[in-house]
């Protein structure tokens, strides 16, 4: 008898379905160090315990991008093991700071699905929540993923696309109660720009590029325990459109975030991902560049130490934005073939 979990196909999902994902994860200092090694991230809050404790944290907090990738990885075996590609994110919100030795549990609800006209695939929408060992909600996110059908001739008339919010309200984003950025020392972030030195409309090309290695993206995706076949099974992928394994989109996000240090080193604490799209696939050998556009700067009437800065983070492969004729075509909405990420997110920054 075959008892192996083959993962769910499009027709296995139904709206309202509740899924408790297996393999809870205790996040360790070693995980955090591995994340730094695989992404090259240099944000001081997550690199040095004395920096973190100086501004109020009890120790170095887990980078919320690492938390997101680990929580995402928990959902893969049930939601996207048979995926063609993860397409996008909305309403990603952080509620509780996570520290090393916290354990993460994840559950999901199916909130929408829509068959594709090709008859071979469909898009499934899920709302996932992550809790710590004290049953505190630490993270929630919505995502949509293209998934293969088990039977391309199966009919499915249950099309229902959920209404997704375009942003997380500033008033509902987490400011850790312990955080006090009046004690922030500029030299630890290379004396880079504070929020008061930024303006809405500023565009920062982060200059540095990182070439994706097979070993790095494979190790990173294993760190997140993401077992989607498209990232690991070359035998499977050689018969697909591109003929090679896809780089996990969460790793692309993390690389772009790491590249953004050069210009936004004071974007210290991720509070929300408002929306995000993987606009084109990435593969080993691609060189990644990033650009940040400042969308909004929110001040708090009762805080003179920090601001909330909303940013559009763009990722590119094998090309600079300065040489492109367009990022996204205004008429068709089509992205340039070398644009691989379009994401809106918010950071807490020293004022």
CSV table of C-alpha atoms in Angstrom, one decimal:
chain,number,residue,atom,x,y,z
A,1,UNK,CA,0.0,0.0,0.0
A,2,UNK,CA,1.4,3.4,-1.0
A,3,UNK,CA,1.0,5.7,2.1
A,4,UNK,CA,3.3,8.5,0.9
A,5,UNK,CA,2.0,12.0,0.8
A,6,UNK,CA,1.8,13.0,-2.9
A,7,UNK,CA,0.6,16.5,-2.1
A,8,UNK,CA,-2.8,18.0,-3.1
A,9,UNK,CA,-3.7,18.8,-6.7
A,10,UNK,CA,-6.1,21.6,-7.7
A,11,UNK,CA,-9.2,19.6,-7.5
A,12,UNK,CA,-8.4,18.5,-3.9
A,13,UNK,CA,-8.9,22.0,-2.6
A,14,UNK,CA,-12.3,23.4,-1.5
A,15,UNK,CA,-13.2,26.9,-0.2
A,16,UNK,CA,-13.3,26.9,3.6
A,17,UNK,CA,-10.9,23.9,3.9
A,18,UNK,CA,-8.8,24.0,7.1
A,19,UNK,CA,-5.3,22.6,7.1
A,20,UNK,CA,-3.0,22.1,10.1
A,21,UNK,CA,0.5,21.9,8.7
A,22,UNK,CA,3.0,19.3,9.9
A,23,UNK,CA,6.4,19.7,11.4
A,24,UNK,CA,6.4,22.6,13.9
A,25,UNK,CA,9.8,24.4,13.8
A,26,UNK,CA,11.9,25.7,16.7
A,27,UNK,CA,14.0,28.5,15.2
A,28,UNK,CA,17.6,28.5,16.5
A,29,UNK,CA,20.5,30.8,16.5
A,30,UNK,CA,22.1,28.5,14.0
A,31,UNK,CA,19.1,29.0,11.6
A,32,UNK,CA,19.6,32.8,11.9
A,33,UNK,CA,23.3,32.5,11.2
A,34,UNK,CA,22.7,30.3,8.2
A,35,UNK,CA,20.2,32.8,6.9
A,36,UNK,CA,22.9,35.5,7.1
A,37,UNK,CA,25.4,33.3,5.3
A,38,UNK,CA,23.0,32.3,2.5
A,39,UNK,CA,21.7,35.8,1.8
A,40,UNK,CA,24.5,38.1,2.8
A,41,UNK,CA,22.2,40.2,4.9
A,42,UNK,CA,23.9,42.9,6.9
A,43,UNK,CA,21.1,44.6,8.9
A,44,UNK,CA,22.7,45.3,12.3
A,45,UNK,CA,19.6,44.6,14.3
A,46,UNK,CA,19.9,40.9,13.3
A,47,UNK,CA,23.7,40.7,13.3
A,48,UNK,CA,24.7,41.9,16.8
A,49,UNK,CA,23.1,41.2,20.1
A,50,UNK,CA,24.4,44.4,21.8
A,51,UNK,CA,22.9,46.5,19.0
A,52,UNK,CA,19.5,44.7,19.5
A,53,UNK,CA,19.5,45.0,23.3
A,54,UNK,CA,20.6,48.7,23.2
A,55,UNK,CA,17.3,49.5,21.4
A,56,UNK,CA,15.2,47.4,23.7
A,57,UNK,CA,15.0,43.8,22.5
A,58,UNK,CA,15.9,41.1,25.0
A,59,UNK,CA,18.3,39.5,22.4
A,60,UNK,CA,18.8,39.5,18.7
A,61,UNK,CA,15.3,39.0,17.2
A,62,UNK,CA,14.7,36.6,14.3
A,63,UNK,CA,14.6,38.5,11.0
A,64,UNK,CA,11.0,38.7,9.9
A,65,UNK,CA,12.0,37.7,6.4
A,66,UNK,CA,13.4,34.4,7.8
A,67,UNK,CA,10.3,34.0,9.9
A,68,UNK,CA,8.1,34.5,6.8
A,69,UNK,CA,10.1,32.0,4.7
A,70,UNK,CA,10.0,29.3,7.5
A,71,UNK,CA,6.3,29.8,7.9
A,72,UNK,CA,5.8,29.6,4.2
A,73,UNK,CA,7.8,26.4,4.1
A,74,UNK,CA,5.5,24.8,6.5
A,75,UNK,CA,2.6,25.2,4.1
A,76,UNK,CA,4.3,23.8,1.0
A,77,UNK,CA,3.8,20.1,1.6
A,78,UNK,CA,0.0,20.6,1.8
A,79,UNK,CA,-0.6,23.6,-0.4
A,80,UNK,CA,2.1,23.9,-3.1
A,81,UNK,CA,4.0,20.7,-3.4
A,82,UNK,CA,2.4,20.2,-6.9
A,83,UNK,CA,2.7,23.9,-7.8
A,84,UNK,CA,3.8,25.3,-11.1
A,85,UNK,CA,4.7,28.6,-9.4
A,86,UNK,CA,3.8,30.8,-6.4
A,87,UNK,CA,2.3,33.9,-7.9
A,88,UNK,CA,1.9,36.5,-5.2
A,89,UNK,CA,1.2,37.7,-1.7
A,90,UNK,CA,-1.1,40.1,0.1
A,91,UNK,CA,-1.8,41.2,3.7
A,92,UNK,CA,1.4,39.8,5.2
A,93,UNK,CA,1.4,41.1,8.7
A,94,UNK,CA,3.6,40.5,11.8
A,95,UNK,CA,2.1,40.6,15.3
A,96,UNK,CA,4.7,39.3,17.8
A,97,UNK,CA,8.5,39.5,17.7
A,98,UNK,CA,10.1,36.1,17.4
A,99,UNK,CA,13.3,35.2,19.1
A,100,UNK,CA,15.6,32.2,18.8
A,101,UNK,CA,14.2,29.1,20.6
A,102,UNK,CA,10.6,30.1,19.8
A,103,UNK,CA,8.6,27.3,18.1
A,104,UNK,CA,6.4,28.1,15.1
A,105,UNK,CA,3.1,26.3,14.2
A,106,UNK,CA,1.3,27.1,11.0
A,107,UNK,CA,-2.3,26.5,9.8
A,108,UNK,CA,-4.1,27.6,6.6
A,109,UNK,CA,-7.6,28.1,5.2
A,110,UNK,CA,-8.5,27.9,1.5
A,111,UNK,CA,-10.2,31.2,0.7
A,112,UNK,CA,-10.5,31.0,-3.1
A,113,UNK,CA,-9.8,29.0,-6.3
A,114,UNK,CA,-10.1,29.5,-10.0
A,115,UNK,CA,-9.4,27.0,-12.8
A,116,UNK,CA,-7.2,28.2,-15.7
A,117,UNK,CA,-8.4,28.1,-19.3
A,118,UNK,CA,-5.6,25.6,-20.3
A,119,UNK,CA,-7.5,22.9,-18.3
A,120,UNK,CA,-4.2,21.7,-16.8
A,121,UNK,CA,-3.8,24.0,-13.8
A,122,UNK,CA,-5.7,26.3,-11.5
A,123,UNK,CA,-5.0,29.0,-8.9
A,124,UNK,CA,-5.6,28.4,-5.2
A,125,UNK,CA,-5.7,31.2,-2.6
A,126,UNK,CA,-4.9,30.5,1.0
A,127,UNK,CA,-4.8,32.4,4.3
A,128,UNK,CA,-2.0,31.2,6.5
A,129,UNK,CA,-1.4,31.9,10.2
A,130,UNK,CA,1.7,31.2,12.3
A,131,UNK,CA,1.6,30.9,16.1
A,132,UNK,CA,4.4,30.5,18.7
A,133,UNK,CA,4.6,28.0,21.5
A,134,UNK,CA,2.5,30.4,23.7
A,135,UNK,CA,-0.3,30.3,21.1
A,136,UNK,CA,0.3,33.9,20.2
A,137,UNK,CA,-0.3,34.9,16.6
A,138,UNK,CA,3.1,36.0,15.2
A,139,UNK,CA,2.4,36.2,11.4
A,140,UNK,CA,-0.4,35.9,8.9
A,141,UNK,CA,-0.3,36.1,5.1
A,142,UNK,CA,-2.4,35.4,2.1
A,143,UNK,CA,-0.9,34.0,-1.1
A,144,UNK,CA,-2.0,32.5,-4.4
A,145,UNK,CA,-0.3,29.7,-6.2
A,146,UNK,CA,-0.8,28.0,-9.6
A,147,UNK,CA,-1.2,24.2,-9.0
A,148,UNK,CA,-1.4,21.3,-11.4
A,149,UNK,CA,-4.6,19.3,-11.8
A,150,UNK,CA,-4.4,15.6,-11.2
A,151,UNK,CA,-6.9,15.1,-14.0
A,152,UNK,CA,-6.9,17.7,-16.8
A,153,UNK,CA,-10.3,16.6,-17.9
A,154,UNK,CA,-11.9,17.2,-14.4
A,155,UNK,CA,-14.5,19.9,-14.4
A,156,UNK,CA,-14.5,22.4,-11.5
A,157,UNK,CA,-17.1,25.1,-11.4
A,158,UNK,CA,-16.3,26.5,-8.0
A,159,UNK,CA,-14.4,29.6,-9.2
A,160,UNK,CA,-14.2,32.2,-6.5
A,161,UNK,CA,-11.5,34.9,-6.2
A,162,UNK,CA,-11.2,36.5,-2.8
A,163,UNK,CA,-11.1,40.3,-2.3
A,164,UNK,CA,-7.6,41.0,-1.1
A,165,UNK,CA,-6.6,44.3,0.5
A,166,UNK,CA,-4.0,46.4,-1.3
A,167,UNK,CA,-2.3,47.4,2.0
A,168,UNK,CA,-2.0,46.8,5.7
A,169,UNK,CA,-3.2,49.9,7.5
A,170,UNK,CA,-0.3,51.7,9.3
A,171,UNK,CA,-2.3,51.9,12.5
A,172,UNK,CA,-2.5,48.1,12.7
A,173,UNK,CA,1.2,47.4,12.0
A,174,UNK,CA,3.4,46.1,14.9
A,175,UNK,CA,5.7,48.5,16.7
A,176,UNK,CA,7.4,46.2,19.3
A,177,UNK,CA,6.6,47.6,22.7
A,178,UNK,CA,10.3,47.3,23.7
A,179,UNK,CA,11.7,49.1,20.7
A,180,UNK,CA,13.3,52.5,21.4
A,181,UNK,CA,15.3,53.8,18.4
A,182,UNK,CA,16.3,57.0,20.2
A,183,UNK,CA,19.3,54.9,21.3
A,184,UNK,CA,20.2,53.9,17.7
A,185,UNK,CA,23.9,54.5,16.9
A,186,UNK,CA,24.3,55.6,13.3
A,187,UNK,CA,27.7,54.0,12.8
A,188,UNK,CA,26.3,50.5,13.2
A,189,UNK,CA,24.4,50.9,9.9
A,190,UNK,CA,27.3,52.7,8.1
A,191,UNK,CA,25.9,56.1,8.8
A,192,UNK,CA,23.2,55.7,6.2
A,193,UNK,CA,20.0,57.6,5.7
A,194,UNK,CA,17.4,58.0,8.5
A,195,UNK,CA,13.7,58.3,7.7
A,196,UNK,CA,13.9,62.1,8.1
A,197,UNK,CA,16.4,62.2,5.3
A,198,UNK,CA,14.1,60.4,2.8
A,199,UNK,CA,11.4,61.9,0.7
A,200,UNK,CA,8.3,60.3,-1.0
A,201,UNK,CA,9.3,59.6,-4.6
A,202,UNK,CA,12.9,58.9,-3.9
A,203,UNK,CA,14.3,56.0,-5.9
A,204,UNK,CA,17.3,54.1,-4.7
A,205,UNK,CA,19.1,51.7,-7.0
A,206,UNK,CA,21.1,49.5,-4.6
A,207,UNK,CA,24.0,49.0,-7.1
A,208,UNK,CA,25.4,45.7,-5.8
A,209,UNK,CA,24.5,42.5,-7.7
A,210,UNK,CA,24.4,38.9,-6.5
A,211,UNK,CA,24.7,35.9,-8.8
A,212,UNK,CA,22.5,33.0,-7.7
A,213,UNK,CA,24.4,29.8,-7.3
A,214,UNK,CA,22.7,26.4,-7.4
A,215,UNK,CA,24.2,25.5,-4.0
A,216,UNK,CA,23.0,28.7,-2.3
A,217,UNK,CA,19.4,28.7,-3.5
A,218,UNK,CA,19.1,25.0,-2.8
A,219,UNK,CA,20.5,25.3,0.7
A,220,UNK,CA,18.3,28.3,1.5
A,221,UNK,CA,15.2,26.5,0.4
A,222,UNK,CA,16.1,23.5,2.5
A,223,UNK,CA,16.7,25.9,5.5
A,224,UNK,CA,13.0,26.9,5.1
A,225,UNK,CA,12.0,23.2,4.7
A,226,UNK,CA,10.2,24.1,1.4
A,227,UNK,CA,10.0,20.8,-0.5
A,228,UNK,CA,8.2,22.0,-3.7
A,229,UNK,CA,9.4,19.8,-6.5
A,230,UNK,CA,10.0,22.7,-8.9
A,231,UNK,CA,13.0,23.8,-6.8
A,232,UNK,CA,14.7,20.5,-6.4
A,233,UNK,CA,13.8,17.9,-9.0
A,234,UNK,CA,15.8,18.5,-12.1
A,235,UNK,CA,14.6,15.2,-13.7
A,236,UNK,CA,11.0,16.6,-13.4
A,237,UNK,CA,11.9,20.1,-14.5
A,238,UNK,CA,13.9,19.2,-17.6
A,239,UNK,CA,10.6,18.3,-19.4
A,240,UNK,CA,9.0,21.5,-18.4
A,241,UNK,CA,8.9,24.9,-20.2
A,242,UNK,CA,12.2,26.2,-18.9
A,243,UNK,CA,14.0,22.9,-18.6
A,244,UNK,CA,15.5,23.7,-15.2
A,245,UNK,CA,14.7,24.2,-11.6
A,246,UNK,CA,13.1,27.4,-10.4
A,247,UNK,CA,14.7,29.5,-7.7
A,248,UNK,CA,12.3,29.7,-4.8
A,249,UNK,CA,10.7,33.2,-4.8
A,250,UNK,CA,11.2,33.7,-1.1
A,251,UNK,CA,14.9,33.4,-1.6
A,252,UNK,CA,14.7,36.1,-4.3
A,253,UNK,CA,12.9,38.3,-1.9
A,254,UNK,CA,15.5,37.7,0.8
A,255,UNK,CA,18.4,38.4,-1.7
A,256,UNK,CA,16.7,41.7,-2.8
A,257,UNK,CA,16.2,42.7,0.8
A,258,UNK,CA,19.8,42.0,1.6
A,259,UNK,CA,20.9,44.0,-1.4
A,260,UNK,CA,18.8,46.9,-0.2
A,261,UNK,CA,21.2,47.4,2.7
A,262,UNK,CA,23.2,49.6,0.4
A,263,UNK,CA,21.0,52.7,0.6
A,264,UNK,CA,18.4,51.5,3.2
A,265,UNK,CA,20.5,50.1,6.0
A,266,UNK,CA,18.2,51.7,8.5
A,267,UNK,CA,15.1,49.8,7.2
A,268,UNK,CA,15.5,47.9,10.4
A,269,UNK,CA,12.3,46.0,11.2
A,270,UNK,CA,9.8,44.6,8.6
A,271,UNK,CA,6.2,45.2,9.8
A,272,UNK,CA,4.2,44.3,6.7
A,273,UNK,CA,4.3,43.1,3.1
A,274,UNK,CA,1.3,44.8,1.5
A,275,UNK,CA,1.4,43.1,-1.8
A,276,UNK,CA,3.9,41.1,-3.9
A,277,UNK,CA,4.3,39.5,-7.2
A,278,UNK,CA,6.9,37.2,-8.7
A,279,UNK,CA,6.7,38.7,-12.2
A,280,UNK,CA,9.2,36.4,-14.0
A,281,UNK,CA,11.0,33.3,-12.9
A,282,UNK,CA,14.7,33.1,-11.7
A,283,UNK,CA,17.2,30.4,-12.2
A,284,UNK,CA,20.7,29.6,-11.0
A,285,UNK,CA,23.2,31.7,-12.8
A,286,UNK,CA,21.0,34.8,-12.9
A,287,UNK,CA,22.5,38.0,-11.3
A,288,UNK,CA,20.1,39.8,-9.1
A,289,UNK,CA,19.8,43.6,-8.6
A,290,UNK,CA,17.4,45.6,-6.5
A,291,UNK,CA,15.8,49.0,-6.3
A,292,UNK,CA,13.6,50.7,-3.7
A,293,UNK,CA,11.1,53.4,-4.3
A,294,UNK,CA,9.8,55.4,-1.3
A,295,UNK,CA,6.0,55.4,-1.3
A,296,UNK,CA,5.0,56.9,2.1
A,297,UNK,CA,6.6,58.0,5.3
A,298,UNK,CA,4.3,57.9,8.3
A,299,UNK,CA,5.1,59.8,11.5
A,300,UNK,CA,3.7,58.9,14.9
A,301,UNK,CA,2.4,61.7,17.1
A,302,UNK,CA,3.6,59.9,20.3
A,303,UNK,CA,6.9,58.7,18.9
A,304,UNK,CA,9.9,61.0,18.1
A,305,UNK,CA,12.3,58.1,17.7
A,306,UNK,CA,11.0,56.2,14.7
A,307,UNK,CA,9.0,56.4,11.5
A,308,UNK,CA,7.1,53.9,9.3
A,309,UNK,CA,8.4,53.9,5.8
A,310,UNK,CA,6.5,52.2,2.9
A,311,UNK,CA,8.7,51.0,0.1
A,312,UNK,CA,8.3,49.4,-3.3
A,313,UNK,CA,11.0,46.8,-3.6
A,314,UNK,CA,11.8,45.8,-7.2
A,315,UNK,CA,14.1,42.9,-8.2
A,316,UNK,CA,15.8,42.5,-11.6
A,317,UNK,CA,17.9,39.8,-13.2
A,318,UNK,CA,20.8,40.3,-15.5
A,319,UNK,CA,19.9,43.9,-16.1
A,320,UNK,CA,19.9,47.4,-14.5
A,321,UNK,CA,16.6,49.4,-14.2
A,322,UNK,CA,18.5,52.4,-15.6
A,323,UNK,CA,18.9,50.5,-19.0
A,324,UNK,CA,15.3,49.3,-19.3
A,325,UNK,CA,12.7,51.0,-21.5
A,326,UNK,CA,10.0,50.1,-19.0
A,327,UNK,CA,9.5,48.3,-15.7
A,328,UNK,CA,5.8,47.7,-16.2
A,329,UNK,CA,4.0,48.7,-19.4
A,330,UNK,CA,1.3,51.2,-18.6
A,331,UNK,CA,-1.0,49.9,-21.3
A,332,UNK,CA,-0.7,46.1,-21.1
A,333,UNK,CA,0.4,45.9,-17.5
A,334,UNK,CA,3.2,43.5,-18.7
A,335,UNK,CA,6.5,43.6,-16.9
A,336,UNK,CA,9.8,43.7,-18.6
A,337,UNK,CA,11.1,40.1,-18.9
A,338,UNK,CA,14.0,40.9,-16.5
A,339,UNK,CA,11.8,42.2,-13.7
A,340,UNK,CA,11.4,39.4,-11.3
A,341,UNK,CA,9.9,41.0,-8.2
A,342,UNK,CA,7.5,43.8,-7.4
A,343,UNK,CA,6.7,44.1,-3.7
A,344,UNK,CA,5.4,46.8,-1.4
A,345,UNK,CA,6.4,46.6,2.2
A,346,UNK,CA,7.0,48.7,5.3
A,347,UNK,CA,9.9,49.1,7.7
A,348,UNK,CA,10.4,50.8,11.0
A,349,UNK,CA,13.3,53.2,10.7
A,350,UNK,CA,15.1,55.6,13.1
A,351,UNK,CA,13.7,59.0,12.6
